[in-house]
Tab-separated table of C-alpha atoms and ligand atoms in Angstrom:
chain	number	residue	atom	x	y	z
A	28	MET	CA	-2.355	-15.790	-18.369
A	29	GLN	CA	-1.742	-12.349	-19.903
A	30	VAL	CA	-4.316	-9.615	-19.365
A	31	LEU	CA	-4.413	-6.131	-20.880
A	32	SER	CA	-5.975	-3.611	-18.503
A	33	VAL	CA	-7.177	-0.355	-20.092
A	34	ALA	CA	-7.899	2.613	-17.852
A	35	SER	CA	-7.725	6.382	-17.605
A	36	GLU	CA	-5.958	6.497	-14.217
A	37	ALA	CA	-3.754	4.333	-11.997
A	38	PHE	CA	-2.324	4.971	-8.555
A	39	PRO	CA	0.398	6.051	-7.813
A	40	LEU	CA	0.827	7.870	-11.140
A	41	ILE	CA	-2.506	9.596	-11.561
A	42	LYS	CA	-5.602	9.233	-9.406
A	43	THR	CA	-8.862	11.078	-8.918
A	44	GLY	CA	-10.592	8.402	-6.834
A	45	GLY	CA	-11.188	4.729	-6.200
A	46	LEU	CA	-10.858	3.859	-9.900
A	47	GLY	CA	-7.180	4.834	-9.784
A	48	ASP	CA	-6.596	2.868	-6.586
A	49	VAL	CA	-8.102	-0.293	-8.026
A	50	VAL	CA	-6.384	-0.112	-11.420
A	51	GLY	CA	-3.068	0.434	-9.628
A	52	ALA	CA	-3.597	-2.446	-7.206
A	53	LEU	CA	-4.986	-5.187	-9.485
A	54	PRO	CA	-1.685	-6.171	-11.165
A	55	GLY	CA	-0.007	-6.819	-7.817
A	56	ALA	CA	-3.098	-8.524	-6.436
A	57	LEU	CA	-3.448	-10.895	-9.386
A	58	ALA	CA	0.226	-11.777	-9.746
A	59	GLY	CA	-0.222	-14.475	-7.101
A	60	GLU	CA	-3.077	-15.975	-9.126
A	61	GLY	CA	-0.934	-16.596	-12.196
A	62	VAL	CA	-2.325	-13.548	-14.014
A	63	THR	CA	0.102	-11.054	-15.525
A	64	ILE	CA	-1.452	-7.650	-16.148
A	65	ARG	CA	-0.122	-4.928	-18.394
A	66	THR	CA	-1.936	-1.627	-18.097
A	67	LEU	CA	-2.554	0.771	-20.991
A	68	LEU	CA	-2.687	4.374	-19.754
A	69	PRO	CA	-2.931	7.706	-21.560
A	70	GLY	CA	0.388	9.523	-21.838
A	71	TYR	CA	-0.382	12.385	-19.469
A	72	PRO	CA	2.774	14.189	-18.266
A	73	ALA	CA	2.260	12.532	-14.853
A	74	VAL	CA	2.754	9.183	-16.592
A	75	THR	CA	5.331	9.909	-19.305
A	76	ASP	CA	7.593	11.871	-16.911
A	77	LYS	CA	7.931	8.783	-14.691
A	78	LEU	CA	8.121	6.172	-17.431
A	79	GLN	CA	11.249	4.026	-17.359
A	80	GLY	CA	12.260	2.046	-20.430
A	81	GLY	CA	9.753	3.810	-22.610
A	82	GLU	CA	10.538	1.863	-25.764
A	83	THR	CA	8.373	2.660	-28.810
A	84	VAL	CA	6.563	-0.549	-29.765
A	85	HIS	CA	4.154	0.911	-32.303
A	86	SER	CA	3.639	4.223	-34.125
A	87	PHE	CA	0.456	5.701	-35.577
A	88	PRO	CA	0.999	8.340	-38.297
A	89	ASP	CA	-2.478	9.701	-37.547
A	90	LEU	CA	-4.508	8.766	-34.478
A	91	PHE	CA	-7.593	10.970	-34.217
A	92	GLY	CA	-5.823	14.064	-35.511
A	93	GLY	CA	-2.158	13.678	-34.589
A	94	THR	CA	0.778	11.330	-34.487
A	95	ALA	CA	0.918	8.850	-31.633
A	96	ARG	CA	3.072	6.052	-30.287
A	97	VAL	CA	2.637	3.157	-27.926
A	98	LEU	CA	5.489	3.063	-25.424
A	99	ALA	CA	6.254	0.015	-23.286
A	100	GLY	CA	7.911	0.524	-19.922
A	101	GLN	CA	7.500	0.636	-16.167
A	102	ALA	CA	6.366	3.351	-13.791
A	103	GLY	CA	5.007	3.394	-10.276
A	104	GLY	CA	5.627	-0.345	-9.954
A	105	LEU	CA	3.352	-1.084	-12.939
A	106	ASP	CA	4.119	-2.699	-16.294
A	107	LEU	CA	2.682	-0.223	-18.733
A	108	PHE	CA	1.781	0.517	-22.262
A	109	VAL	CA	1.517	4.268	-22.548
A	110	LEU	CA	-0.415	5.950	-25.348
A	111	ASP	CA	1.870	8.853	-26.130
A	112	ALA	CA	-0.421	11.161	-28.120
A	113	PRO	CA	0.573	14.724	-27.231
A	114	HIS	CA	-2.387	16.322	-29.056
A	115	LEU	CA	-4.708	14.402	-26.707
A	116	PHE	CA	-2.874	13.884	-23.446
A	117	ALA	CA	0.042	16.311	-22.981
A	118	ARG	CA	-1.964	18.322	-20.442
A	119	GLN	CA	-1.131	18.905	-16.782
A	120	GLY	CA	-3.469	18.405	-13.856
A	121	ASN	CA	-6.770	16.580	-13.578
A	122	PRO	CA	-7.074	14.011	-16.386
A	123	TYR	CA	-10.650	14.940	-17.307
A	124	VAL	CA	-11.111	18.585	-16.397
A	125	ALA	CA	-9.565	21.660	-18.001
A	126	PRO	CA	-8.322	24.609	-15.935
A	127	GLY	CA	-11.490	26.556	-15.169
A	128	GLY	CA	-13.438	23.471	-14.158
A	129	ASN	CA	-15.136	22.211	-17.318
A	130	ASP	CA	-14.463	18.819	-18.899
A	131	TRP	CA	-11.992	18.929	-21.768
A	132	PRO	CA	-14.227	19.380	-24.832
A	133	ASP	CA	-12.350	16.671	-26.741
A	134	ASN	CA	-12.796	14.031	-23.997
A	135	PRO	CA	-14.773	11.772	-26.353
A	136	LEU	CA	-11.887	11.752	-28.823
A	137	ARG	CA	-9.241	11.387	-26.107
A	138	PHE	CA	-10.796	8.339	-24.527
A	139	ALA	CA	-12.018	6.835	-27.790
A	140	ALA	CA	-8.367	6.961	-28.876
A	141	LEU	CA	-7.364	5.142	-25.690
A	142	ALA	CA	-10.007	2.478	-26.335
A	143	ARG	CA	-9.143	2.238	-30.040
A	144	VAL	CA	-5.516	1.468	-29.207
A	145	GLY	CA	-6.581	-0.856	-26.366
A	146	ALA	CA	-8.727	-2.855	-28.790
A	147	SER	CA	-5.898	-3.059	-31.320
A	148	LEU	CA	-3.406	-4.236	-28.662
A	149	ALA	CA	-5.971	-6.806	-27.526
A	150	GLN	CA	-6.258	-8.114	-31.088
A	151	GLY	CA	-2.546	-8.630	-31.591
A	152	LEU	CA	-1.193	-5.252	-32.726
A	153	LEU	CA	2.172	-6.319	-31.297
A	154	PRO	CA	3.223	-9.593	-32.918
A	155	ALA	CA	5.062	-10.724	-29.790
A	156	TRP	CA	2.290	-9.996	-27.272
A	157	GLN	CA	-1.197	-11.441	-27.304
A	158	PRO	CA	-3.308	-11.160	-24.147
A	159	SER	CA	-6.063	-13.686	-23.424
A	160	VAL	CA	-8.333	-11.078	-21.831
A	161	VAL	CA	-8.790	-7.331	-22.073
A	162	HIS	CA	-10.110	-5.752	-18.864
A	163	VAL	CA	-11.546	-2.264	-19.307
A	164	HIS	CA	-12.509	0.220	-16.614
A	165	ASP	CA	-15.392	2.698	-16.683
A	166	TRP	CA	-16.652	4.763	-19.624
A	167	GLN	CA	-13.208	6.055	-20.536
A	168	ALA	CA	-12.159	2.578	-21.705
A	169	ALA	CA	-15.606	1.202	-22.464
A	170	LEU	CA	-15.437	1.482	-26.259
A	171	VAL	CA	-12.854	-1.336	-26.343
A	172	PRO	CA	-15.477	-4.115	-26.577
A	173	ALA	CA	-17.406	-2.062	-29.166
A	174	TYR	CA	-14.324	-1.698	-31.380
A	175	LEU	CA	-13.638	-5.421	-30.976
A	176	ASN	CA	-17.184	-6.105	-32.142
A	177	TYR	CA	-17.189	-3.759	-35.144
A	178	ASP	CA	-13.632	-4.625	-36.239
A	179	ALA	CA	-15.134	-8.033	-37.057
A	180	LEU	CA	-11.784	-9.801	-36.922
A	181	PRO	CA	-11.419	-13.369	-35.688
A	182	VAL	CA	-11.721	-12.938	-31.925
A	183	ARG	CA	-8.481	-13.535	-30.087
A	184	VAL	CA	-9.400	-12.113	-26.730
A	185	GLY	CA	-12.127	-12.204	-24.069
A	186	SER	CA	-13.371	-8.924	-22.619
A	187	VAL	CA	-14.443	-7.813	-19.157
A	188	ILE	CA	-15.739	-4.366	-18.237
A	189	THR	CA	-15.664	-3.170	-14.640
A	190	VAL	CA	-18.091	-0.432	-13.632
A	191	HIS	CA	-16.600	1.617	-10.811
A	192	ASN	CA	-19.456	4.115	-10.872
A	193	LEU	CA	-22.526	3.910	-13.093
A	194	ALA	CA	-23.130	7.649	-12.676
A	195	PHE	CA	-20.300	8.459	-15.089
A	196	GLN	CA	-21.502	7.191	-18.457
A	197	GLY	CA	-19.677	9.123	-21.172
A	198	GLN	CA	-22.509	10.307	-23.434
A	199	PHE	CA	-21.607	12.288	-26.542
A	200	PRO	CA	-23.391	13.612	-29.632
A	201	LEU	CA	-24.166	11.378	-32.590
A	202	SER	CA	-22.289	13.780	-34.888
A	203	LEU	CA	-19.009	12.407	-33.494
A	204	LEU	CA	-19.648	8.879	-34.742
A	205	PRO	CA	-17.432	9.037	-37.881
A	206	SER	CA	-14.561	10.725	-36.061
A	207	LEU	CA	-14.575	7.965	-33.429
A	208	GLY	CA	-14.064	5.366	-36.146
A	209	LEU	CA	-17.380	3.652	-35.498
A	210	PRO	CA	-19.457	2.544	-38.517
A	211	PRO	CA	-22.871	4.112	-39.228
A	212	TRP	CA	-24.613	0.786	-38.501
A	213	SER	CA	-23.275	0.841	-34.940
A	214	PHE	CA	-25.833	3.547	-34.125
A	215	THR	CA	-28.731	1.329	-33.069
A	216	ILE	CA	-30.192	0.318	-29.761
A	217	GLU	CA	-28.337	-2.987	-30.159
A	218	GLY	CA	-25.124	-0.998	-30.687
A	219	VAL	CA	-23.692	2.190	-29.221
A	220	GLU	CA	-26.856	4.312	-29.362
A	221	TYR	CA	-28.099	5.542	-25.992
A	222	TYR	CA	-31.081	7.905	-25.795
A	223	GLY	CA	-30.181	9.513	-29.114
A	224	ALA	CA	-26.506	9.936	-28.251
A	225	ILE	CA	-23.390	7.751	-28.312
A	226	GLY	CA	-23.071	5.987	-24.969
A	227	PHE	CA	-19.534	4.858	-24.207
A	228	LEU	CA	-20.409	2.937	-21.038
A	229	LYS	CA	-23.564	1.603	-22.657
A	230	ALA	CA	-21.473	0.212	-25.522
A	231	GLY	CA	-19.105	-1.507	-23.097
A	232	LEU	CA	-21.975	-3.052	-21.160
A	233	ARG	CA	-23.532	-4.212	-24.433
A	234	PHE	CA	-20.460	-5.863	-25.953
A	235	ALA	CA	-18.186	-7.054	-23.122
A	236	ASP	CA	-18.187	-10.799	-22.502
A	237	ALA	CA	-18.624	-10.162	-18.778
A	238	ILE	CA	-19.522	-7.200	-16.599
A	239	THR	CA	-18.289	-6.674	-13.090
A	240	THR	CA	-19.035	-4.018	-10.577
A	241	VAL	CA	-17.258	-3.402	-7.345
A	242	SER	CA	-19.555	-4.912	-4.722
A	243	PRO	CA	-22.290	-7.557	-4.605
A	244	THR	CA	-24.909	-5.133	-3.303
A	245	TYR	CA	-24.171	-2.552	-6.032
A	246	ALA	CA	-24.451	-5.371	-8.600
A	247	ILE	CA	-28.030	-5.849	-7.387
A	248	GLU	CA	-28.802	-2.121	-7.099
A	249	ILE	CA	-27.806	-1.376	-10.710
A	250	ARG	CA	-30.428	-3.848	-11.964
A	251	THR	CA	-33.168	-1.660	-10.495
A	252	ALA	CA	-34.771	1.429	-12.011
A	253	GLU	CA	-33.678	3.389	-8.930
A	254	GLY	CA	-29.994	2.417	-9.053
A	255	GLY	CA	-29.615	1.674	-12.759
A	256	MET	CA	-29.399	5.269	-13.985
A	257	GLY	CA	-31.058	4.397	-17.288
A	258	LEU	CA	-28.884	1.329	-17.883
A	259	ASP	CA	-30.808	-1.109	-15.676
A	260	GLY	CA	-32.701	-2.614	-18.627
A	261	LEU	CA	-29.480	-3.506	-20.431
A	262	ILE	CA	-27.885	-4.737	-17.193
A	263	ARG	CA	-30.872	-6.982	-16.469
A	264	GLN	CA	-30.667	-8.253	-20.026
A	265	ARG	CA	-27.005	-9.223	-19.518
A	266	GLY	CA	-28.232	-11.165	-16.458
A	267	GLY	CA	-25.802	-13.914	-15.542
A	268	MET	CA	-22.847	-12.047	-17.032
A	269	VAL	CA	-22.993	-9.396	-14.270
A	270	HIS	CA	-20.820	-10.040	-11.211
A	271	GLY	CA	-20.164	-8.083	-8.016
A	272	ILE	CA	-16.553	-8.365	-6.832
A	273	LEU	CA	-15.566	-6.220	-3.867
A	274	ASN	CA	-12.533	-4.006	-4.104
A	275	GLY	CA	-9.631	-4.760	-1.833
A	276	LEU	CA	-7.291	-2.380	-0.141
A	277	ASP	CA	-3.659	-2.151	-1.200
A	278	GLU	CA	-2.100	-3.386	2.012
A	279	ALA	CA	1.325	-2.119	1.021
A	280	VAL	CA	-0.063	1.427	0.787
A	281	TRP	CA	-2.372	1.103	3.802
A	282	ASP	CA	-0.384	-0.619	6.546
A	283	PRO	CA	-0.548	1.118	9.954
A	284	MET	CA	2.704	-0.536	11.060
A	285	ARG	CA	4.774	0.672	8.086
A	286	ASP	CA	2.941	3.732	6.768
A	287	THR	CA	5.569	6.459	6.397
A	288	LEU	CA	2.873	9.131	5.912
A	289	LEU	CA	1.719	8.646	9.520
A	290	ALA	CA	2.916	10.738	12.437
A	291	GLY	CA	2.644	7.631	14.631
A	292	ARG	CA	2.591	3.978	13.584
A	293	PHE	CA	0.560	1.336	15.377
A	294	SER	CA	-0.895	-2.152	15.194
A	295	ALA	CA	-4.003	-3.980	16.365
A	296	LYS	CA	-2.046	-5.020	19.473
A	297	SER	CA	-1.173	-1.481	20.477
A	298	LEU	CA	-3.058	1.583	19.331
A	299	ALA	CA	-0.796	3.976	21.264
A	300	GLY	CA	0.683	5.403	18.056
A	301	ARG	CA	-2.737	6.719	17.051
A	302	ALA	CA	-2.376	9.593	19.534
A	303	ALA	CA	0.369	11.231	17.455
A	304	ASN	CA	-1.841	11.123	14.354
A	305	ARG	CA	-4.759	12.567	16.244
A	306	ALA	CA	-2.568	15.415	17.497
A	307	ALA	CA	-1.185	16.039	13.994
A	308	VAL	CA	-4.672	16.139	12.488
A	309	GLN	CA	-6.027	18.435	15.192
A	310	ALA	CA	-3.068	20.801	14.770
A	311	ARG	CA	-3.244	20.817	10.958
A	312	MET	CA	-7.010	21.342	10.893
A	313	GLY	CA	-7.210	23.991	13.588
A	314	LEU	CA	-9.051	21.747	16.053
A	315	ALA	CA	-8.687	22.065	19.821
A	316	PRO	CA	-6.171	19.480	21.099
A	317	ASP	CA	-8.967	17.691	22.934
A	318	LEU	CA	-8.117	14.082	23.790
A	319	ALA	CA	-11.577	13.050	24.961
A	320	ALA	CA	-13.788	14.469	22.182
A	321	PRO	CA	-15.063	11.878	19.700
A	322	LEU	CA	-13.279	12.995	16.515
A	323	PHE	CA	-15.413	12.340	13.422
A	324	ALA	CA	-13.803	12.670	10.004
A	325	VAL	CA	-14.832	12.817	6.362
A	326	ILE	CA	-12.411	12.066	3.492
A	327	SER	CA	-14.368	12.405	0.309
A	328	ARG	CA	-15.214	14.078	-2.913
A	329	LEU	CA	-17.565	16.810	-1.772
A	330	THR	CA	-20.524	15.906	-3.964
A	331	TRP	CA	-24.205	15.023	-3.764
A	332	GLN	CA	-23.379	11.331	-4.300
A	333	LYS	CA	-21.253	11.370	-1.166
A	334	GLY	CA	-23.964	13.125	0.889
A	335	ALA	CA	-21.489	15.932	1.564
A	336	ASP	CA	-24.259	18.538	1.223
A	337	LEU	CA	-25.807	17.165	4.435
A	338	LEU	CA	-22.727	17.672	6.602
A	339	PRO	CA	-23.601	21.218	7.745
A	340	ALA	CA	-26.931	19.939	9.120
A	341	ILE	CA	-25.332	17.361	11.412
A	342	ILE	CA	-22.645	19.663	12.804
A	343	PRO	CA	-24.712	21.304	15.596
A	344	PRO	CA	-25.943	17.994	17.092
A	345	LEU	CA	-22.479	16.444	16.740
A	346	LEU	CA	-20.861	19.350	18.579
A	347	ALA	CA	-23.641	19.408	21.187
A	348	ASN	CA	-22.739	15.797	21.947
A	349	GLY	CA	-19.094	16.799	22.512
A	350	GLY	CA	-17.740	15.807	19.099
A	351	GLN	CA	-15.283	17.333	16.652
A	352	LEU	CA	-15.426	17.135	12.860
A	353	ALA	CA	-12.491	17.076	10.415
A	354	VAL	CA	-13.314	17.301	6.695
A	355	LEU	CA	-10.779	16.626	3.935
A	356	GLY	CA	-12.189	16.915	0.458
A	357	ALA	CA	-12.810	18.815	-2.718
A	358	GLY	CA	-15.635	18.949	-5.203
A	359	ASP	CA	-18.705	21.089	-5.720
A	360	GLY	CA	-17.978	24.759	-5.143
A	361	GLY	CA	-21.158	25.304	-3.133
A	362	ILE	CA	-20.440	22.408	-0.780
A	363	GLU	CA	-16.804	23.461	-0.405
A	364	ALA	CA	-17.995	26.937	0.600
A	365	SER	CA	-20.469	25.597	3.153
A	366	ILE	CA	-17.790	23.415	4.761
A	367	ARG	CA	-15.361	26.341	4.871
A	368	GLY	CA	-18.138	28.414	6.427
A	369	ALA	CA	-18.800	25.786	9.106
A	370	ALA	CA	-15.090	25.612	9.960
A	371	ALA	CA	-15.094	29.399	10.436
A	372	THR	CA	-18.310	29.416	12.496
A	373	TYR	CA	-17.286	26.535	14.752
A	374	SER	CA	-13.591	27.311	14.873
A	375	GLY	CA	-11.704	24.808	17.024
A	376	ARG	CA	-14.484	22.182	16.757
A	377	VAL	CA	-14.823	21.845	12.976
A	378	GLY	CA	-11.734	21.749	10.746
A	379	ALA	CA	-11.590	21.686	6.969
A	380	VAL	CA	-8.890	21.183	4.386
A	381	ILE	CA	-10.355	21.783	0.955
A	382	GLY	CA	-8.136	20.007	-1.527
A	383	TYR	CA	-6.495	16.683	-2.146
A	384	ASP	CA	-3.865	15.542	0.356
A	385	GLU	CA	-2.744	11.914	0.417
A	386	ALA	CA	-0.613	12.269	3.575
A	387	LEU	CA	-3.367	13.991	5.532
A	388	ALA	CA	-5.833	11.277	4.430
A	389	HIS	CA	-3.537	8.677	5.998
A	390	GLN	CA	-3.106	10.675	9.209
A	391	ILE	CA	-6.851	11.142	9.564
A	392	GLN	CA	-7.393	7.408	9.145
A	393	GLY	CA	-4.665	6.815	11.713
A	394	GLY	CA	-5.963	9.310	14.259
A	395	ALA	CA	-9.715	9.948	13.994
A	396	ASP	CA	-12.232	8.001	16.060
A	397	ALA	CA	-14.975	7.612	13.452
A	398	LEU	CA	-15.163	8.029	9.668
A	399	LEU	CA	-18.485	9.312	8.388
A	400	VAL	CA	-19.520	8.070	4.911
A	401	PRO	CA	-23.064	9.291	4.170
A	402	SER	CA	-23.126	8.299	0.483
A	403	ARG	CA	-26.481	8.299	-1.305
A	404	PHE	CA	-25.059	5.502	-3.439
A	405	GLU	CA	-21.629	3.896	-3.220
A	406	PRO	CA	-20.417	1.273	-5.699
A	407	CYS	CA	-17.781	0.028	-3.246
A	408	GLY	CA	-16.105	2.804	-1.326
A	409	LEU	CA	-12.500	2.562	-0.240
A	410	THR	CA	-12.295	4.977	2.663
A	411	GLN	CA	-14.316	2.686	4.933
A	412	LEU	CA	-11.845	-0.111	4.137
A	413	SER	CA	-8.835	2.006	5.131
A	414	ALA	CA	-10.780	3.078	8.206
A	415	LEU	CA	-11.361	-0.537	9.237
A	416	ARG	CA	-7.682	-1.317	8.805
A	417	TYR	CA	-6.580	1.767	10.738
A	418	GLY	CA	-8.880	1.413	13.748
A	419	THR	CA	-11.188	4.278	12.771
A	420	VAL	CA	-14.784	3.143	13.183
A	421	PRO	CA	-16.763	3.569	9.941
A	422	VAL	CA	-20.215	5.161	10.244
A	423	VAL	CA	-21.754	4.512	6.852
A	424	ALA	CA	-24.911	4.684	4.789
A	425	ARG	CA	-26.388	1.227	4.198
A	426	THR	CA	-25.883	1.169	0.427
A	427	GLY	CA	-23.702	-0.598	-2.148
A	428	GLY	CA	-20.272	-1.640	-0.969
A	429	LEU	CA	-20.729	0.168	2.342
A	430	ALA	CA	-23.494	-2.304	3.202
A	431	ASP	CA	-21.214	-5.200	2.233
A	432	THR	CA	-18.119	-4.220	4.213
A	433	VAL	CA	-19.298	-2.853	7.582
A	434	ILE	CA	-21.127	-4.883	10.238
A	435	ASP	CA	-23.574	-2.627	12.041
A	436	ALA	CA	-23.325	-2.365	15.822
A	437	SER	CA	-26.875	-3.604	16.358
A	438	PRO	CA	-27.638	-4.932	19.827
A	439	MET	CA	-27.310	-8.454	18.443
A	440	ALA	CA	-23.978	-7.833	16.699
A	441	LEU	CA	-22.631	-6.084	19.811
A	442	ALA	CA	-23.721	-8.986	22.008
A	443	ALA	CA	-22.118	-11.453	19.609
A	444	GLY	CA	-18.970	-9.299	19.501
A	445	VAL	CA	-18.863	-9.074	15.695
A	446	ALA	CA	-19.728	-5.436	14.959
A	447	THR	CA	-17.214	-3.316	13.036
A	448	GLY	CA	-19.058	-0.018	12.625
A	449	VAL	CA	-22.397	1.726	12.351
A	450	GLN	CA	-24.797	1.682	9.403
A	451	PHE	CA	-27.738	3.974	8.797
A	452	ALA	CA	-30.499	4.373	6.216
A	453	PRO	CA	-31.923	6.349	4.601
A	454	VAL	CA	-29.458	9.210	4.153
A	455	SER	CA	-31.133	12.161	5.863
A	456	PRO	CA	-29.949	14.619	8.522
A	457	GLU	CA	-32.276	13.078	11.149
A	458	VAL	CA	-31.114	9.529	10.520
A	459	MET	CA	-27.440	10.605	10.389
A	460	GLU	CA	-27.869	12.454	13.661
A	461	ALA	CA	-29.266	9.322	15.309
A	462	ALA	CA	-26.358	7.267	13.932
A	463	ILE	CA	-23.866	9.807	15.299
A	464	HIS	CA	-25.462	9.663	18.758
A	465	ARG	CA	-25.449	5.863	18.631
A	466	THR	CA	-21.751	5.942	17.688
A	467	ILE	CA	-20.864	8.351	20.493
A	468	ALA	CA	-22.739	6.205	23.032
A	469	ILE	CA	-20.494	3.261	22.118
A	470	PHE	CA	-17.437	5.565	22.108
A	471	ARG	CA	-18.202	6.433	25.739
A	472	ASP	CA	-18.068	2.720	26.622
A	473	PRO	CA	-14.308	2.156	26.092
A	474	PRO	CA	-14.291	-1.686	26.161
A	475	ALA	CA	-17.138	-1.797	23.613
A	476	TRP	CA	-15.376	0.772	21.428
A	477	ARG	CA	-12.080	-1.076	21.663
A	478	ARG	CA	-13.909	-4.194	20.501
A	479	LEU	CA	-15.303	-2.387	17.445
A	480	GLN	CA	-11.824	-1.179	16.549
A	481	ALA	CA	-10.288	-4.625	17.055
A	482	ASN	CA	-12.979	-6.314	14.951
A	483	GLY	CA	-12.457	-3.773	12.174
A	484	MET	CA	-8.708	-4.197	12.207
A	485	ALA	CA	-9.136	-7.989	12.035
A	486	THR	CA	-11.453	-7.766	9.003
A	487	ASP	CA	-9.897	-9.058	5.790
A	488	VAL	CA	-10.073	-6.050	3.465
A	489	SER	CA	-7.200	-7.323	1.324
A	490	TRP	CA	-7.211	-8.245	-2.337
A	491	ARG	CA	-6.819	-11.976	-1.607
A	492	ASP	CA	-10.430	-13.048	-2.089
A	493	PRO	CA	-11.282	-10.481	-4.809
A	494	ALA	CA	-8.131	-11.494	-6.729
A	495	ARG	CA	-9.243	-15.128	-6.783
A	496	ARG	CA	-12.636	-14.059	-8.132
A	497	TYR	CA	-11.160	-11.876	-10.899
A	498	ALA	CA	-8.739	-14.644	-11.889
A	499	ALA	CA	-11.589	-17.170	-12.133
A	500	LEU	CA	-13.649	-14.732	-14.213
A	501	PHE	CA	-10.721	-13.968	-16.544
A	502	ARG	CA	-10.206	-17.711	-17.088
A	503	SER	CA	-13.901	-18.157	-17.881
A	504	VAL	CA	-13.903	-15.478	-20.623
A	505	ALA	CA	-10.394	-16.094	-22.023
A	506	ALA	CA	-10.622	-16.739	-25.732
B	24	ADP	P1	-14.628	7.687	-5.167
B	24	ADP	O1	-13.744	6.903	-6.072
B	24	ADP	O2	-16.078	7.581	-5.500
B	24	ADP	O3	-14.205	9.111	-5.013
B	24	ADP	P2	-13.700	5.849	-3.094
B	24	ADP	O4	-14.022	5.763	-1.653
B	24	ADP	O5	-13.885	4.612	-3.900
B	24	ADP	O6	-14.528	7.072	-3.692
B	24	ADP	O7	-12.179	6.268	-3.268
B	24	ADP	C1	-11.715	7.508	-2.856
B	24	ADP	C2	-10.215	7.437	-2.738
B	24	ADP	O8	-9.698	8.753	-2.829
B	24	ADP	C3	-9.767	6.899	-1.400
B	24	ADP	O9	-8.510	6.272	-1.582
B	24	ADP	C4	-9.629	8.163	-0.553
B	24	ADP	O10	-8.725	8.031	0.504
B	24	ADP	C5	-9.142	9.150	-1.567
B	24	ADP	N1	-9.527	10.541	-1.350
B	24	ADP	C6	-10.737	11.104	-1.583
B	24	ADP	N2	-10.701	12.440	-1.337
B	24	ADP	C7	-9.446	12.711	-0.936
B	24	ADP	C8	-8.757	13.923	-0.545
B	24	ADP	N3	-9.386	15.093	-0.547
B	24	ADP	N4	-7.463	13.827	-0.218
B	24	ADP	C9	-6.827	12.631	-0.227
B	24	ADP	N5	-7.402	11.472	-0.591
B	24	ADP	C10	-8.692	11.512	-0.943
């Protein structure tokens, strides 16, 4: 079965978070299920510079204000269609944000163009290539099912939208409607209208044949007023078409025995190699080379969603209990400044690298003792999966995919020998502090800690089961 995947980022070419990881991993994961995925990406320099083959398969004399081409080729191990539209995508750096920190003002046009071309490819733009399913990711690709609906052509393709994070909805003013190529009658509550604006994600949720989100618990949370962020009514209405399928981890990228980004490699049988990673992380982050201190780490966007604003509050009790904290992340300026401030105040016990650093992320996972993930909501979360695989014990908020992937070290789970980490709720400094003390108490009982690590490393966080679920869903919606 042929599937067209439409997305705004894909690892290893361009990634700002879990969306990129998942889009990059799905083609490999589904190959074993008899599903062949081609991914349509915007032609950012990070993509076009690496594109091999790069044959022009279609040209548009005018696509939303400029000439454009669809190129077919390979890059980063992916079979790609690339939307080469220099007036929209020939921009360096973050795919969504202009230098200076604001979103590109023409983002609605840029990603409507991506979706417009995705819908056309899905409906047979290329005579020799007809997919059975188009799989679109997040608001940036979410107009695909809307275009399919309003094109009103005989339907050749089934559509699936995956919501990686309901907080990013792509809402834009009504005045853009004509320039997006949507008809006036699309602007109703049964169409693309969303609280007086055009809702890209809303339109995708309305018109896709099936909706998935990235964990079973998040699939339940987004049906509620609290977790639905204004879209819960529509999501409840789509009822049985909403599925929660956990993300997997790309085991080729995250393999502690073969990971070339690590300072020391290791396996579940022998964790000795972790010491070199710990030393590398402590050196890089200005932490004392303390072998006995429980080393807590955070690898995250530094935002309210991720609970990063609460980190300063838990530093004093963590340090008082003998711990160290290593923070790798970037995001809100205010949170970045407070983390930098803490690293200066508690020099040698708190380390911070503000920025994005793939190699350091791997070394932290390979060398820290515990990974702290205090998200206020978390559709799936990937860092706790890498942590499990790398023998770092995840200490997570009990929400969304975090709740689904970590088994809390309750007295019962410890006695049964099945725990893989620590969960806490709600997300508050007091509750986090208690969770940290609970974690350190287990850390100071080496056989119990070793058991947590071993259970985590034995957990199946691969794409095997999720891939089977996606393949079954694709077959059920295939036209
Ligand atoms: P989200 O997509 O909401 O940011 P996820 O946990 O789903 O969160 O995915 C985050 C991904 O980005 C993980 O692969 C994580 O390792 C990576 N990551 C996040 N921040 C950084 C950083 N500062 N440096 C390197 N990798 C990071």
